[in-house]
CSV table of C-alpha atoms (C1' of nucleotides) in Angstrom, one decimal:
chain,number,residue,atom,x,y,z
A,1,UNK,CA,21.3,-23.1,25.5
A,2,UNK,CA,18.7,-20.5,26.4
A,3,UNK,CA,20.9,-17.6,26.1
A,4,UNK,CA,21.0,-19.0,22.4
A,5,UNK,CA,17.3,-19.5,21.8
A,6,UNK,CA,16.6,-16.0,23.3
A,7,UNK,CA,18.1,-14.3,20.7
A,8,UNK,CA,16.4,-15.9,18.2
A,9,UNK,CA,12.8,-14.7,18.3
A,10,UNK,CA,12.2,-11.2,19.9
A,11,UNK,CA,10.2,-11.2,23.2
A,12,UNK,CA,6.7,-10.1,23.6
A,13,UNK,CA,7.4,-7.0,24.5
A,14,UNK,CA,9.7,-6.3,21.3
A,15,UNK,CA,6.6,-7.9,19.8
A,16,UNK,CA,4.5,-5.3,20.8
A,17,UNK,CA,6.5,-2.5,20.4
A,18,UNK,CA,7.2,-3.5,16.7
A,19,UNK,CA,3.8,-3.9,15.7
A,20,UNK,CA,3.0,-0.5,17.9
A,21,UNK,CA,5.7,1.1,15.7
A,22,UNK,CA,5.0,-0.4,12.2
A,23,UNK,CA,0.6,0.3,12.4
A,24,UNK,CA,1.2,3.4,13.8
A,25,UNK,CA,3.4,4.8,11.4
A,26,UNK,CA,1.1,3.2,8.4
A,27,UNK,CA,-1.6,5.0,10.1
A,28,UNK,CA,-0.3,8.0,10.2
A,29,UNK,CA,0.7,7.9,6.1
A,30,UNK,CA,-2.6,6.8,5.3
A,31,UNK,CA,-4.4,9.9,7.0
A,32,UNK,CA,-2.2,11.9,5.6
A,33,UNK,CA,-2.6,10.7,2.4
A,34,UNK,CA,-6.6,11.0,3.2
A,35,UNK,CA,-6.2,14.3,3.9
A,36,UNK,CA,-3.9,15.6,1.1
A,37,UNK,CA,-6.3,13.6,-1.4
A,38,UNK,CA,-9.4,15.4,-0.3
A,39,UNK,CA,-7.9,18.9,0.1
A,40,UNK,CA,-6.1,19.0,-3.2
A,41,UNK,CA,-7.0,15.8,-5.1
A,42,UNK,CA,-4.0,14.9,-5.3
A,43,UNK,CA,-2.3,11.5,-3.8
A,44,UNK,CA,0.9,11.3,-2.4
A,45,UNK,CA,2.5,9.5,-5.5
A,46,UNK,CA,1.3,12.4,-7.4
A,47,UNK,CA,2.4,14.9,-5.1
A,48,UNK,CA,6.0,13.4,-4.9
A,49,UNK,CA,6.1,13.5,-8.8
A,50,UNK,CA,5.3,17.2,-8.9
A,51,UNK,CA,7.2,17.9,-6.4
A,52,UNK,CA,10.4,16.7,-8.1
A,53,UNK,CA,9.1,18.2,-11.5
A,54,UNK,CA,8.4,21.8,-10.3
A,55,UNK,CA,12.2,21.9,-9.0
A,56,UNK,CA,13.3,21.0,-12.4
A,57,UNK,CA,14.5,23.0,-15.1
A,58,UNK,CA,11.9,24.1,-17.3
A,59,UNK,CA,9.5,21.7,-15.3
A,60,UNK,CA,10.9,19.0,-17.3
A,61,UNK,CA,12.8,15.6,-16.3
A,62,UNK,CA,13.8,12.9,-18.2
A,63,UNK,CA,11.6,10.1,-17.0
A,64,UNK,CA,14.8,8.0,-15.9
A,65,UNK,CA,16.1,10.4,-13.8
A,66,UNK,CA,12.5,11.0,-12.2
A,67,UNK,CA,12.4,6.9,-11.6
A,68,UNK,CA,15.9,7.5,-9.9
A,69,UNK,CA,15.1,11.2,-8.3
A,70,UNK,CA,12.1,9.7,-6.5
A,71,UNK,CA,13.6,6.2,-6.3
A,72,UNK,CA,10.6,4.2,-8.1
A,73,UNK,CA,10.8,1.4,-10.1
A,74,UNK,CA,10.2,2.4,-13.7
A,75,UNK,CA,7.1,0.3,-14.1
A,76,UNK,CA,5.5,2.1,-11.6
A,77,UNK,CA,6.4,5.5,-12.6
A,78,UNK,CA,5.4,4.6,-15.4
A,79,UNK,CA,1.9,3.6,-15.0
A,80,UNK,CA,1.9,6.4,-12.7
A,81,UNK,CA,2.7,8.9,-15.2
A,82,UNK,CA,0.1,7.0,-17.6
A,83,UNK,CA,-2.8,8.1,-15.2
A,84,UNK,CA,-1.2,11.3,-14.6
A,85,UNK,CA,-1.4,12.2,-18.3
A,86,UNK,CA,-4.6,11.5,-18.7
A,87,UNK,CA,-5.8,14.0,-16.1
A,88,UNK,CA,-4.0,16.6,-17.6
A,89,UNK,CA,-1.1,16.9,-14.4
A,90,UNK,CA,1.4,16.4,-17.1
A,91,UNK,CA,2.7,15.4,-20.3
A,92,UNK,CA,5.4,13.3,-21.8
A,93,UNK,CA,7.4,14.2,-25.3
A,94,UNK,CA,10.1,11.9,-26.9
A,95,UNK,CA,13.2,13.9,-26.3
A,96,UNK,CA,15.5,14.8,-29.3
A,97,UNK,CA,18.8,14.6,-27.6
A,98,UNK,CA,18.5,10.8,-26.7
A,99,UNK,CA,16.3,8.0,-29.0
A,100,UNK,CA,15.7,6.1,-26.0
A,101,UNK,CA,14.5,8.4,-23.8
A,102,UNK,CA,11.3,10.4,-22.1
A,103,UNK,CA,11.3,13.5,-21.1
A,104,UNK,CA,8.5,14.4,-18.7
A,105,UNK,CA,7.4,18.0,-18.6
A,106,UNK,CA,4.8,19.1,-16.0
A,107,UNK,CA,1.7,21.3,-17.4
A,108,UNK,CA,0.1,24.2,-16.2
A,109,UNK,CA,-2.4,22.8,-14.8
A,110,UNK,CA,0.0,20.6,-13.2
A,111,UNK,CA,2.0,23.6,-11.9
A,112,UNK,CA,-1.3,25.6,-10.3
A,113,UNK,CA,-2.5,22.2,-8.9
A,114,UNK,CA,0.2,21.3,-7.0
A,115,UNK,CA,1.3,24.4,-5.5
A,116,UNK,CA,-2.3,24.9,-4.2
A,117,UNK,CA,-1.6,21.7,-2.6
A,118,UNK,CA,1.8,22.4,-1.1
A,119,UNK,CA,0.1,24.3,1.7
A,120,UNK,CA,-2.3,21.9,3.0
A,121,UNK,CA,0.4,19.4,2.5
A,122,UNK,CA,3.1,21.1,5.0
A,123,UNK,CA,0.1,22.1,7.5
A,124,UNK,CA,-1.1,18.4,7.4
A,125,UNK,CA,2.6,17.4,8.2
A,126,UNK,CA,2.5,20.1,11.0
A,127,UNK,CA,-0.2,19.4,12.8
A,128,UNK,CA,-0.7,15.3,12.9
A,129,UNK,CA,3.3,15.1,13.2
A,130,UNK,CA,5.2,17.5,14.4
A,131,UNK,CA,2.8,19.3,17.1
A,132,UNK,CA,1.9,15.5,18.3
A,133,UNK,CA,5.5,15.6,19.8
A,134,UNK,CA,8.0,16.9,21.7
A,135,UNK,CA,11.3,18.1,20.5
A,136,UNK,CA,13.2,15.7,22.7
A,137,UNK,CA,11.1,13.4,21.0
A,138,UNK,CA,11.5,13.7,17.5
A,139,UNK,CA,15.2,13.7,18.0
A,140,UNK,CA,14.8,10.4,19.3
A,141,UNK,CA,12.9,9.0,16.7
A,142,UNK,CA,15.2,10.4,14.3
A,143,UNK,CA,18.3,9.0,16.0
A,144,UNK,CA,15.8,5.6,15.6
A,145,UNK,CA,14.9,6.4,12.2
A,146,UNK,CA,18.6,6.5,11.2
A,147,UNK,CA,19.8,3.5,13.3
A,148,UNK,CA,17.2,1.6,11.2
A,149,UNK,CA,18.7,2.6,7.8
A,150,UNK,CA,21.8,2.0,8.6
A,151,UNK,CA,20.9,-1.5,10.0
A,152,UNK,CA,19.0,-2.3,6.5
A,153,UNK,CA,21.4,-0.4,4.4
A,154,UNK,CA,18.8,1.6,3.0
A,155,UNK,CA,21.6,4.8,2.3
A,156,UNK,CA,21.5,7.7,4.2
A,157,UNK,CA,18.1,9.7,4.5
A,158,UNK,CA,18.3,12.6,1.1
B,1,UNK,CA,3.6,38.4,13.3
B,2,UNK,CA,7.0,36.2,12.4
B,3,UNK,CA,6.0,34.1,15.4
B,4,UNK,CA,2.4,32.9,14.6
B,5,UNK,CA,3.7,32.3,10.7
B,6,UNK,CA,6.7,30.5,12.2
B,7,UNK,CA,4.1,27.9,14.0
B,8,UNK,CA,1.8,27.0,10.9
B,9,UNK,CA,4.2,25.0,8.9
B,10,UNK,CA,7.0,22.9,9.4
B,11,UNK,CA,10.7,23.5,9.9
B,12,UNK,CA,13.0,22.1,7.0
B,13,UNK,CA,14.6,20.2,9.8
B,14,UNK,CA,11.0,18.9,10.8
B,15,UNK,CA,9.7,18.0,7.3
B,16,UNK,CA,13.0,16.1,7.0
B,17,UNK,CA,12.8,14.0,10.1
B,18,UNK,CA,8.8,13.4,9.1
B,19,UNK,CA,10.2,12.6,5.7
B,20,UNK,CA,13.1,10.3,7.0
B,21,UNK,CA,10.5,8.8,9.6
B,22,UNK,CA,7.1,7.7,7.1
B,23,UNK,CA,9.8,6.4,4.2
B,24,UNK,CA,11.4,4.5,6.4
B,25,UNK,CA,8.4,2.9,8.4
B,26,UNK,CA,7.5,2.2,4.8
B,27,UNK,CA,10.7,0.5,3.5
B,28,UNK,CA,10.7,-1.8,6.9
B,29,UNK,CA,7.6,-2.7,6.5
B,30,UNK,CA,8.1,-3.6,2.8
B,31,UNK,CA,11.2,-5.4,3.4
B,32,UNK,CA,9.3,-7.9,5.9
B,33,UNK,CA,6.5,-8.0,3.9
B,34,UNK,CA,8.7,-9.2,0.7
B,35,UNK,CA,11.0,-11.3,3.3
B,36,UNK,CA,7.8,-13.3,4.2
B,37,UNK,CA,6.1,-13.5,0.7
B,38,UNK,CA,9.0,-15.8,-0.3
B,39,UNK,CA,9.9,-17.6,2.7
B,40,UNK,CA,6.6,-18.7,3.2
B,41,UNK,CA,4.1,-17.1,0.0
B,42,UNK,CA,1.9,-15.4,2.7
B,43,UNK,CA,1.5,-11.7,2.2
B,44,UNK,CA,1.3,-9.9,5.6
B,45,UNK,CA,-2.5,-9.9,5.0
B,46,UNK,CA,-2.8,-13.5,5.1
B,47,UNK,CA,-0.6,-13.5,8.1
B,48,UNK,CA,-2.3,-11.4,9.9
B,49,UNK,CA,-5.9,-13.1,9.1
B,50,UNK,CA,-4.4,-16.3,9.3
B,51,UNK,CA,-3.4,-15.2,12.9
B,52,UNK,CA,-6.7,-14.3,14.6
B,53,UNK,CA,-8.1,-17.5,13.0
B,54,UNK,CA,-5.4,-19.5,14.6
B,55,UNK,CA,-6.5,-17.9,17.8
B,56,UNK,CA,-9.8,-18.5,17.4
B,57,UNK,CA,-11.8,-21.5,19.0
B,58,UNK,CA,-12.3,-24.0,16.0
B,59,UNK,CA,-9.7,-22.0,14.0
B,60,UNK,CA,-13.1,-20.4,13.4
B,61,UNK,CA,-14.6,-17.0,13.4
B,62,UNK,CA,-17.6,-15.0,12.4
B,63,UNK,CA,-16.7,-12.7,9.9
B,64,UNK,CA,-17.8,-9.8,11.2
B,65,UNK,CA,-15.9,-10.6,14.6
B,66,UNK,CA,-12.7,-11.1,12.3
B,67,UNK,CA,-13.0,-7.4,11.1
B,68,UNK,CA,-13.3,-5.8,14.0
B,69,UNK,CA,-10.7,-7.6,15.5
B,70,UNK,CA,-8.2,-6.9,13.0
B,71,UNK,CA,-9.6,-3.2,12.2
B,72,UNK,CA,-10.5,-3.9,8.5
B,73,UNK,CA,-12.7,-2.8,6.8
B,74,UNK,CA,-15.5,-5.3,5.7
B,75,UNK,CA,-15.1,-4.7,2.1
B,76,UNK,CA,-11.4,-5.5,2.7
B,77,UNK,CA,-12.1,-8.8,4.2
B,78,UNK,CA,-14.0,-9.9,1.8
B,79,UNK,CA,-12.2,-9.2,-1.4
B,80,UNK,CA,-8.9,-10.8,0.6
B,81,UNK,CA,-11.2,-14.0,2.2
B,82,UNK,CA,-11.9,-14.6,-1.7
B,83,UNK,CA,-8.6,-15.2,-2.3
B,84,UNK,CA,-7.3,-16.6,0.4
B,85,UNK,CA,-10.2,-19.4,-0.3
B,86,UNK,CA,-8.9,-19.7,-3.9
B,87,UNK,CA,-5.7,-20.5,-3.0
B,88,UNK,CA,-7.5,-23.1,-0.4
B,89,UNK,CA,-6.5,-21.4,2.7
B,90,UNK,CA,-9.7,-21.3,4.1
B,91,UNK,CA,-13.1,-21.7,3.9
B,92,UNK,CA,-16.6,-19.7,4.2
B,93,UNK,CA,-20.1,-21.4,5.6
B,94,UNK,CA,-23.1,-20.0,6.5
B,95,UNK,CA,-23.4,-20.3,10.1
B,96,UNK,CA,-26.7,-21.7,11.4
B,97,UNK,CA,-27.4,-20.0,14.6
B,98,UNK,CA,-26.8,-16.6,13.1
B,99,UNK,CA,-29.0,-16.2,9.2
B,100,UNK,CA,-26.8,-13.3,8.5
B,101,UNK,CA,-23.5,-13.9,9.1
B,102,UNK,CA,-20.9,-16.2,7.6
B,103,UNK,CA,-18.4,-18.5,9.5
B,104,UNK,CA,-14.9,-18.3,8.5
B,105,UNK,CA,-12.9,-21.8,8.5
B,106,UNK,CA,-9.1,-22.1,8.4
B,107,UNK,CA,-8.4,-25.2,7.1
B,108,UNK,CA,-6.0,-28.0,8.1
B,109,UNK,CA,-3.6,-26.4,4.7
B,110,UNK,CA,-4.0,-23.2,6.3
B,111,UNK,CA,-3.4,-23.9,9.5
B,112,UNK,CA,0.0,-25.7,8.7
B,113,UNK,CA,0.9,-22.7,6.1
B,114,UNK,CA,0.6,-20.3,8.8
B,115,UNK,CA,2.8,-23.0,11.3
B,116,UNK,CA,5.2,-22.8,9.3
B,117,UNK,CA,5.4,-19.4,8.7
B,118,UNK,CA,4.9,-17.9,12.4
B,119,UNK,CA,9.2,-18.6,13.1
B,120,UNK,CA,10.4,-17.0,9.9
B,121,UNK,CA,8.4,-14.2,10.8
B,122,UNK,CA,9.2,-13.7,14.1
B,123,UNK,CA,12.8,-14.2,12.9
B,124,UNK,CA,12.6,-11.3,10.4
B,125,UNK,CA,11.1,-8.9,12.4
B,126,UNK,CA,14.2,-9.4,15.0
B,127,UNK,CA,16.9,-9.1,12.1
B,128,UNK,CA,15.1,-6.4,10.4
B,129,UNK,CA,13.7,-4.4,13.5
B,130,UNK,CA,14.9,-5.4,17.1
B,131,UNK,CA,18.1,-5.8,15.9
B,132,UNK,CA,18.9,-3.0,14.7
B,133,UNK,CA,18.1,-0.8,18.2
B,134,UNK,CA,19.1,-0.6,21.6
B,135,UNK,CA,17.0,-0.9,23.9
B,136,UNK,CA,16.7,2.8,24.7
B,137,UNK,CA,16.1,3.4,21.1
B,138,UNK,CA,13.2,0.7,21.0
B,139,UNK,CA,12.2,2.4,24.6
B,140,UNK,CA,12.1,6.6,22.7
B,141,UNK,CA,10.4,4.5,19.9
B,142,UNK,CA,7.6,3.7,21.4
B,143,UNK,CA,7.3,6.6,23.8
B,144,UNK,CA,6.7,8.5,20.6
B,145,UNK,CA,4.4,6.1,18.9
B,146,UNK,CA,2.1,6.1,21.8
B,147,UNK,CA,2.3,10.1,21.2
B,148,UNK,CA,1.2,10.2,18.3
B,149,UNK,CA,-1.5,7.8,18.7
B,150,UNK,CA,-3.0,9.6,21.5
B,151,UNK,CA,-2.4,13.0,19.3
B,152,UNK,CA,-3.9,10.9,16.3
B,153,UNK,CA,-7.0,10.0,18.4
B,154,UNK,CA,-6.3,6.3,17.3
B,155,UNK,CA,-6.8,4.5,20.7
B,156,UNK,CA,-3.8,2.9,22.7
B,157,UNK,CA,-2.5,-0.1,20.6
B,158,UNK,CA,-3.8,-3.5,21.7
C,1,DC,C1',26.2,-7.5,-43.3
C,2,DC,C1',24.0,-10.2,-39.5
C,3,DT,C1',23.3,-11.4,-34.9
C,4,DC,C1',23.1,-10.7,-30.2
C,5,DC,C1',22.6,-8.1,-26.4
C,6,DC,C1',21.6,-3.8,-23.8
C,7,DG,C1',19.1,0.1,-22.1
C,8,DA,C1',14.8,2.9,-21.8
C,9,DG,C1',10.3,2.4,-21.5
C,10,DT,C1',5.8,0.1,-21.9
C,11,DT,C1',2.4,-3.4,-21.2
C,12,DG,C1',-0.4,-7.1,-19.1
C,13,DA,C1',-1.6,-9.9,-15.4
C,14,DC,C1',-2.4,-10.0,-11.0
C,15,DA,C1',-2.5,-8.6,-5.7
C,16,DC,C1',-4.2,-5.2,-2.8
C,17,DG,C1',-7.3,-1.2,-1.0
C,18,DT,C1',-11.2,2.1,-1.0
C,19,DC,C1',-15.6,3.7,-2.2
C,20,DA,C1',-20.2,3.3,-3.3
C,21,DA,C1',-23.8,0.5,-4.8
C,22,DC,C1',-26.1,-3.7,-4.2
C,23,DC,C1',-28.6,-8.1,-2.1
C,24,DG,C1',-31.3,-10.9,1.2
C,25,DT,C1',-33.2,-11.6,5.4
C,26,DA,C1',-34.9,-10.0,9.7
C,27,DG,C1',-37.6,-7.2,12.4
C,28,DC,C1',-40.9,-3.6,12.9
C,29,DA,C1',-44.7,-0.2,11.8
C,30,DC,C1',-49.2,0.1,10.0
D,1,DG,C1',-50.4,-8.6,4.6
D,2,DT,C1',-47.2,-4.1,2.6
D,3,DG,C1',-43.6,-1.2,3.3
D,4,DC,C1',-39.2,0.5,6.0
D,5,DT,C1',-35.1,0.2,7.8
D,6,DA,C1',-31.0,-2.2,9.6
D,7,DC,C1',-27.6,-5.6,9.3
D,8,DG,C1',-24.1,-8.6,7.3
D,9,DG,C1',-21.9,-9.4,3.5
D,10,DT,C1',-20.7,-9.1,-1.6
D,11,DT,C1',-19.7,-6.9,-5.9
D,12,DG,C1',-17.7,-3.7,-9.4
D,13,DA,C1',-15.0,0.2,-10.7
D,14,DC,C1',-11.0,2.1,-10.2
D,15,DG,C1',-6.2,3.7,-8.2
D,16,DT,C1',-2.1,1.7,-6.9
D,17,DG,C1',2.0,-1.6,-6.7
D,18,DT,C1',5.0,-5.6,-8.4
D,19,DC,C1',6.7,-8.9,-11.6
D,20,DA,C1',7.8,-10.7,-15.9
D,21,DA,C1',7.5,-10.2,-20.7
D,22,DC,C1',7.7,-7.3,-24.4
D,23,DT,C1',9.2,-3.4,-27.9
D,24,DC,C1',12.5,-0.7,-30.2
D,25,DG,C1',16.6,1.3,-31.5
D,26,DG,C1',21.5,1.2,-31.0
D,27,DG,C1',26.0,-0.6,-30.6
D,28,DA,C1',29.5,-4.5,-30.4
D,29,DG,C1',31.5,-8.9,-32.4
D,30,DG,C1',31.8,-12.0,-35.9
DNA sequence: CCTCCCGAGTTGACACGTCAACCGTAGCAC
DNA sequence: GTGCTACGGTTGACGTGTCAACTCGGGAGG
């Protein structure tokens, strides 16, 4: 009987340790994300879009295979991609090959702004992630990291 | 020379493990937040207000005091006590020892909304979270967390 | 041919968050 | 009194995200 009920709810020290877990790594996104936007003007959305386009041929992707690329749900990529457009990071042409169909092709302006961001971005990453721990410790969160995907299903990480 | 480069930006193998560990922070904390939202129509906001007011000595407490105590902003409080009061969750009055300041109310509907959600919560985040770890993972886990919070600057949690 | 559905993408309504500007009252200087 | 500032809270604009409804052009099936 209370071996039962204990496994129901998690104790308070799970508790803890959850919400420890969850609002630290939220934190952590959001300065990022603080810190990217004011270095480069650029939010993380945007910078995950580029990111995908400037590895694409000719800087171009068809906007379905960006939703899927970057695993977004096409409404949101494509409101995204409306406010993109209108500040000139990119642009997006009805392709010929295919009625349906959008291909997305990232400008130059696109192009210059986001690799003057990449920089920033990678030393951001560096210094409020990776020199805040140990080695021994970020093989332990990834060992966490990937016994949580696998416990949600969420597919192996890339 | 190759050894002060090598210490400015991030490893591939480090960028992935950052990568792997924000994205799926994010997808855990979305998954609870969308588990909740239709077991019980509070989003983790709500809960999480609904929480310190349940805590609170008359279900009741000074807005300001609210804030601090959950660490939002007060511009954030407000816009979410608006509609958490449109949807009858709660109420605002004027509180007459203090001319400035504003009391806020949970009411009896609130009060038995948040009852009834506090078990599915606490479920979920076992399912979702402690389930999916051992105990040494959960252990490393927070180990790191606290690191990065003290690199972060953010205060020890709780 | 006509209808019905499907797939790609868009749109609108709404929730949520941040930022900066604002409002009203209280104290305080003078 | 008149003016200043500070405090507590609200508001509006805007970026962001989700959901559901919509468009629009093809194909089947009849």
């Amino acid at each position: 009987m209370k071996r039962a009920r204990r496994r129901v709810l998690p104790t308070q020290e799970q508790l803890r340790v959850w919400r420890n877990y969850v609002e630290t790594a939220e934190a952590v996104r959001l300065r990022l994300a603080g810190r990217l936007q004011h270095e480069t003007s650029l939010s993380s959305g945007d910078y995950v879009v580029l990111l995908a386009l400037s590895e694409a041929e000719q800087h171009t992707l068809r906007s379905s295979a960006l939703a899927s690329q970057i695993e977004w749900e096409r409404s949101r990529l494509s409101h995204h991609l409306g406010r993109m457009e209108k500040r000139g990071l990119l642009r997006r042409v009805s392709c010929a090959d295919d009625v349906h169909g959008i291909d997305v092709v990232m400008t130059d302006a696109g192009a210059e702004t986001f690799h003057a961001a990449t920089v920033p971005h990678l030393r951001a990453v560096r210094e409020m992630f990776v020199d805040a721990l140990t080695d021994d410790q970020l093989a332990h969160i990834d060992e966490a990291t990937n016994a949580l995907r696998r416990h949600l299903a969420l597919g192996p990480h890339d």
